[in-house]
Amino acid sequence: MLAIMAGSFITGICSVTPQIFIPIVSLFSKPDEKELKTGMVLSGLLTGMLASTTILFKVLPNVPTTYRSTFFSILKSIGELFVRFTQARIYSIRSRF
């Protein structure tokens, strides 16, 4: 359980870092270099995301999907689960506040 919590913590920190890093670069840049440096950081982040998904698709095996459904049927099933499970309704209502 401790390993799962540590992994979740690391994932949470890594997913927030780009959202914090771009304003920090903009804040600490000289006014005449602000656009250049912010653009460099943003393009680096987007390039990293593109490279990671490209590598991921090359590493993962190609497994054909057996699930055939439409987007609207998935949305409908989420609504059915919401109606069926009381705890899901309670948690979703509490998480709004």
mmCIF file with all atom_site columns, C-alpha atoms in Angstrom:
data_model
loop_
_atom_site.group_PDB
_atom_site.id
_atom_site.type_symbol
_atom_site.label_atom_id
_atom_site.label_alt_id
_atom_site.label_comp_id
_atom_site.label_asym_id
_atom_site.label_entity_id
_atom_site.label_seq_id
_atom_site.pdbx_PDB_ins_code
_atom_site.Cartn_x
_atom_site.Cartn_y
_atom_site.Cartn_z
_atom_site.occupancy
_atom_site.B_iso_or_equiv
_atom_site.pdbx_formal_charge
_atom_site.auth_seq_id
_atom_site.auth_comp_id
_atom_site.auth_asym_id
_atom_site.auth_atom_id
_atom_site.pdbx_PDB_model_num
ATOM 1  C CA . MET A 1 1  ? 0.000   0.000  0.000   1.00 0.00 ? 1  MET A CA 1
ATOM 2  C CA . LEU A 1 2  ? 2.883   2.327  0.763   1.00 0.00 ? 2  LEU A CA 1
ATOM 3  C CA . ALA A 1 3  ? 4.302   1.806  -2.730  1.00 0.00 ? 3  ALA A CA 1
ATOM 4  C CA . ILE A 1 4  ? 0.953   2.772  -4.305  1.00 0.00 ? 4  ILE A CA 1
ATOM 5  C CA . MET A 1 5  ? 0.756   5.900  -2.180  1.00 0.00 ? 5  MET A CA 1
ATOM 6  C CA . ALA A 1 6  ? 4.339   6.857  -3.064  1.00 0.00 ? 6  ALA A CA 1
ATOM 7  C CA . GLY A 1 7  ? 3.665   6.289  -6.770  1.00 0.00 ? 7  GLY A CA 1
ATOM 8  C CA . SER A 1 8  ? 0.513   8.404  -6.602  1.00 0.00 ? 8  SER A CA 1
ATOM 9  C CA . PHE A 1 9  ? 2.418   11.162 -4.827  1.00 0.00 ? 9  PHE A CA 1
ATOM 10 C CA . ILE A 1 10 ? 5.191   11.206 -7.439  1.00 0.00 ? 10 ILE A CA 1
ATOM 11 C CA . THR A 1 11 ? 2.658   11.194 -10.285 1.00 0.00 ? 11 THR A CA 1
ATOM 12 C CA . GLY A 1 12 ? 0.789   14.080 -8.681  1.00 0.00 ? 12 GLY A CA 1
ATOM 13 C CA . ILE A 1 13 ? 3.935   16.148 -8.318  1.00 0.00 ? 13 ILE A CA 1
ATOM 14 C CA . CYS A 1 14 ? 5.056   15.461 -11.876 1.00 0.00 ? 14 CYS A CA 1
ATOM 15 C CA . SER A 1 15 ? 1.692   16.341 -13.374 1.00 0.00 ? 15 SER A CA 1
ATOM 16 C CA . VAL A 1 16 ? 1.544   19.711 -11.613 1.00 0.00 ? 16 VAL A CA 1
ATOM 17 C CA . THR A 1 17 ? 5.123   20.747 -12.363 1.00 0.00 ? 17 THR A CA 1
ATOM 18 C CA . PRO A 1 18 ? 4.515   22.000 -15.952 1.00 0.00 ? 18 PRO A CA 1
ATOM 19 C CA . GLN A 1 19 ? 1.555   24.070 -14.798 1.00 0.00 ? 19 GLN A CA 1
ATOM 20 C CA . ILE A 1 20 ? 3.741   25.789 -12.220 1.00 0.00 ? 20 ILE A CA 1
ATOM 21 C CA . PHE A 1 21 ? 6.936   25.934 -14.294 1.00 0.00 ? 21 PHE A CA 1
ATOM 22 C CA . ILE A 1 22 ? 5.592   28.090 -17.139 1.00 0.00 ? 22 ILE A CA 1
ATOM 23 C CA . PRO A 1 23 ? 4.441   30.986 -14.889 1.00 0.00 ? 23 PRO A CA 1
ATOM 24 C CA . ILE A 1 24 ? 7.693   30.789 -12.919 1.00 0.00 ? 24 ILE A CA 1
ATOM 25 C CA . VAL A 1 25 ? 9.735   31.143 -16.120 1.00 0.00 ? 25 VAL A CA 1
ATOM 26 C CA . SER A 1 26 ? 7.583   34.073 -17.165 1.00 0.00 ? 26 SER A CA 1
ATOM 27 C CA . LEU A 1 27 ? 7.911   35.675 -13.737 1.00 0.00 ? 27 LEU A CA 1
ATOM 28 C CA . PHE A 1 28 ? 11.698  35.467 -13.512 1.00 0.00 ? 28 PHE A CA 1
ATOM 29 C CA . SER A 1 29 ? 12.479  36.423 -17.108 1.00 0.00 ? 29 SER A CA 1
ATOM 30 C CA . LYS A 1 30 ? 13.506  39.898 -18.198 1.00 0.00 ? 30 LYS A CA 1
ATOM 31 C CA . PRO A 1 31 ? 10.595  41.796 -19.771 1.00 0.00 ? 31 PRO A CA 1
ATOM 32 C CA . ASP A 1 32 ? 12.157  41.797 -23.243 1.00 0.00 ? 32 ASP A CA 1
ATOM 33 C CA . GLU A 1 33 ? 12.882  38.020 -23.093 1.00 0.00 ? 33 GLU A CA 1
ATOM 34 C CA . LYS A 1 34 ? 9.630   36.890 -21.465 1.00 0.00 ? 34 LYS A CA 1
ATOM 35 C CA . GLU A 1 35 ? 7.889   35.719 -24.653 1.00 0.00 ? 35 GLU A CA 1
ATOM 36 C CA . LEU A 1 36 ? 10.980  33.946 -25.964 1.00 0.00 ? 36 LEU A CA 1
ATOM 37 C CA . LYS A 1 37 ? 11.702  32.016 -22.786 1.00 0.00 ? 37 LYS A CA 1
ATOM 38 C CA . THR A 1 38 ? 8.061   31.125 -22.146 1.00 0.00 ? 38 THR A CA 1
ATOM 39 C CA . GLY A 1 39 ? 7.742   29.899 -25.728 1.00 0.00 ? 39 GLY A CA 1
ATOM 40 C CA . MET A 1 40 ? 10.910  27.814 -25.397 1.00 0.00 ? 40 MET A CA 1
ATOM 41 C CA . VAL A 1 41 ? 9.663   26.147 -22.210 1.00 0.00 ? 41 VAL A CA 1
ATOM 42 C CA . LEU A 1 42 ? 6.204   25.520 -23.655 1.00 0.00 ? 42 LEU A CA 1
ATOM 43 C CA . SER A 1 43 ? 7.596   24.082 -26.882 1.00 0.00 ? 43 SER A CA 1
ATOM 44 C CA . GLY A 1 44 ? 9.939   21.873 -24.868 1.00 0.00 ? 44 GLY A CA 1
ATOM 45 C CA . LEU A 1 45 ? 7.045   20.537 -22.801 1.00 0.00 ? 45 LEU A CA 1
ATOM 46 C CA . LEU A 1 46 ? 4.937   19.843 -25.892 1.00 0.00 ? 46 LEU A CA 1
ATOM 47 C CA . THR A 1 47 ? 7.876   18.169 -27.645 1.00 0.00 ? 47 THR A CA 1
ATOM 48 C CA . GLY A 1 48 ? 8.400   15.989 -24.585 1.00 0.00 ? 48 GLY A CA 1
ATOM 49 C CA . MET A 1 49 ? 4.748   14.958 -24.560 1.00 0.00 ? 49 MET A CA 1
ATOM 50 C CA . LEU A 1 50 ? 4.856   14.115 -28.263 1.00 0.00 ? 50 LEU A CA 1
ATOM 51 C CA . ALA A 1 51 ? 8.088   12.132 -27.889 1.00 0.00 ? 51 ALA A CA 1
ATOM 52 C CA . SER A 1 52 ? 6.805   10.195 -24.889 1.00 0.00 ? 52 SER A CA 1
ATOM 53 C CA . THR A 1 53 ? 3.603   9.150  -26.660 1.00 0.00 ? 53 THR A CA 1
ATOM 54 C CA . THR A 1 54 ? 5.559   8.178  -29.768 1.00 0.00 ? 54 THR A CA 1
ATOM 55 C CA . ILE A 1 55 ? 7.937   6.036  -27.736 1.00 0.00 ? 55 ILE A CA 1
ATOM 56 C CA . LEU A 1 56 ? 5.029   4.568  -25.796 1.00 0.00 ? 56 LEU A CA 1
ATOM 57 C CA . PHE A 1 57 ? 3.261   3.462  -28.970 1.00 0.00 ? 57 PHE A CA 1
ATOM 58 C CA . LYS A 1 58 ? 6.449   1.847  -30.263 1.00 0.00 ? 58 LYS A CA 1
ATOM 59 C CA . VAL A 1 59 ? 7.127   -0.010 -26.997 1.00 0.00 ? 59 VAL A CA 1
ATOM 60 C CA . LEU A 1 60 ? 3.623   -1.277 -26.256 1.00 0.00 ? 60 LEU A CA 1
ATOM 61 C CA . PRO A 1 61 ? 2.411   -4.320 -28.147 1.00 0.00 ? 61 PRO A CA 1
ATOM 62 C CA . ASN A 1 62 ? -0.325  -3.873 -30.720 1.00 0.00 ? 62 ASN A CA 1
ATOM 63 C CA . VAL A 1 63 ? -3.324  -5.645 -29.218 1.00 0.00 ? 63 VAL A CA 1
ATOM 64 C CA . PRO A 1 64 ? -6.561  -5.589 -31.213 1.00 0.00 ? 64 PRO A CA 1
ATOM 65 C CA . THR A 1 65 ? -9.550  -4.342 -29.288 1.00 0.00 ? 65 THR A CA 1
ATOM 66 C CA . THR A 1 66 ? -12.521 -6.591 -28.736 1.00 0.00 ? 66 THR A CA 1
ATOM 67 C CA . TYR A 1 67 ? -14.753 -3.930 -27.211 1.00 0.00 ? 67 TYR A CA 1
ATOM 68 C CA . ARG A 1 68 ? -17.220 -2.483 -29.681 1.00 0.00 ? 68 ARG A CA 1
ATOM 69 C CA . SER A 1 69 ? -19.292 0.400  -28.475 1.00 0.00 ? 69 SER A CA 1
ATOM 70 C CA . THR A 1 70 ? -20.044 4.023  -29.163 1.00 0.00 ? 70 THR A CA 1
ATOM 71 C CA . PHE A 1 71 ? -19.145 7.098  -27.173 1.00 0.00 ? 71 PHE A CA 1
ATOM 72 C CA . PHE A 1 72 ? -22.787 7.756  -26.316 1.00 0.00 ? 72 PHE A CA 1
ATOM 73 C CA . SER A 1 73 ? -23.322 4.243  -24.981 1.00 0.00 ? 73 SER A CA 1
ATOM 74 C CA . ILE A 1 74 ? -20.335 4.749  -22.671 1.00 0.00 ? 74 ILE A CA 1
ATOM 75 C CA . LEU A 1 75 ? -21.815 8.037  -21.449 1.00 0.00 ? 75 LEU A CA 1
ATOM 76 C CA . LYS A 1 76 ? -25.122 6.261  -20.894 1.00 0.00 ? 76 LYS A CA 1
ATOM 77 C CA . SER A 1 77 ? -23.398 3.527  -18.864 1.00 0.00 ? 77 SER A CA 1
ATOM 78 C CA . ILE A 1 78 ? -21.765 6.161  -16.646 1.00 0.00 ? 78 ILE A CA 1
ATOM 79 C CA . GLY A 1 79 ? -25.209 7.589  -15.933 1.00 0.00 ? 79 GLY A CA 1
ATOM 80 C CA . GLU A 1 80 ? -26.555 4.124  -15.167 1.00 0.00 ? 80 GLU A CA 1
ATOM 81 C CA . LEU A 1 81 ? -23.693 3.485  -12.744 1.00 0.00 ? 81 LEU A CA 1
ATOM 82 C CA . PHE A 1 82 ? -24.358 6.844  -11.099 1.00 0.00 ? 82 PHE A CA 1
ATOM 83 C CA . VAL A 1 83 ? -28.000 5.902  -10.539 1.00 0.00 ? 83 VAL A CA 1
ATOM 84 C CA . ARG A 1 84 ? -27.179 2.364  -9.412  1.00 0.00 ? 84 ARG A CA 1
ATOM 85 C CA . PHE A 1 85 ? -24.443 3.087  -6.838  1.00 0.00 ? 85 PHE A CA 1
ATOM 86 C CA . THR A 1 86 ? -25.364 5.366  -3.955  1.00 0.00 ? 86 THR A CA 1
ATOM 87 C CA . GLN A 1 87 ? -21.775 5.824  -2.790  1.00 0.00 ? 87 GLN A CA 1
ATOM 88 C CA . ALA A 1 88 ? -20.781 7.149  -6.218  1.00 0.00 ? 88 ALA A CA 1
ATOM 89 C CA . ARG A 1 89 ? -23.471 9.800  -5.988  1.00 0.00 ? 89 ARG A CA 1
ATOM 90 C CA . ILE A 1 90 ? -22.409 10.799 -2.486  1.00 0.00 ? 90 ILE A CA 1
ATOM 91 C CA . TYR A 1 91 ? -18.712 11.052 -3.364  1.00 0.00 ? 91 TYR A CA 1
ATOM 92 C CA . SER A 1 92 ? -19.344 12.989 -6.558  1.00 0.00 ? 92 SER A CA 1
ATOM 93 C CA . ILE A 1 93 ? -21.597 15.472 -4.792  1.00 0.00 ? 93 ILE A CA 1
ATOM 94 C CA . ARG A 1 94 ? -19.074 15.913 -1.969  1.00 0.00 ? 94 ARG A CA 1
ATOM 95 C CA . SER A 1 95 ? -16.187 16.406 -4.385  1.00 0.00 ? 95 SER A CA 1
ATOM 96 C CA . ARG A 1 96 ? -17.900 19.421 -5.937  1.00 0.00 ? 96 ARG A CA 1
ATOM 97 C CA . PHE A 1 97 ? -17.374 21.447 -2.778  1.00 0.00 ? 97 PHE A CA 1
#
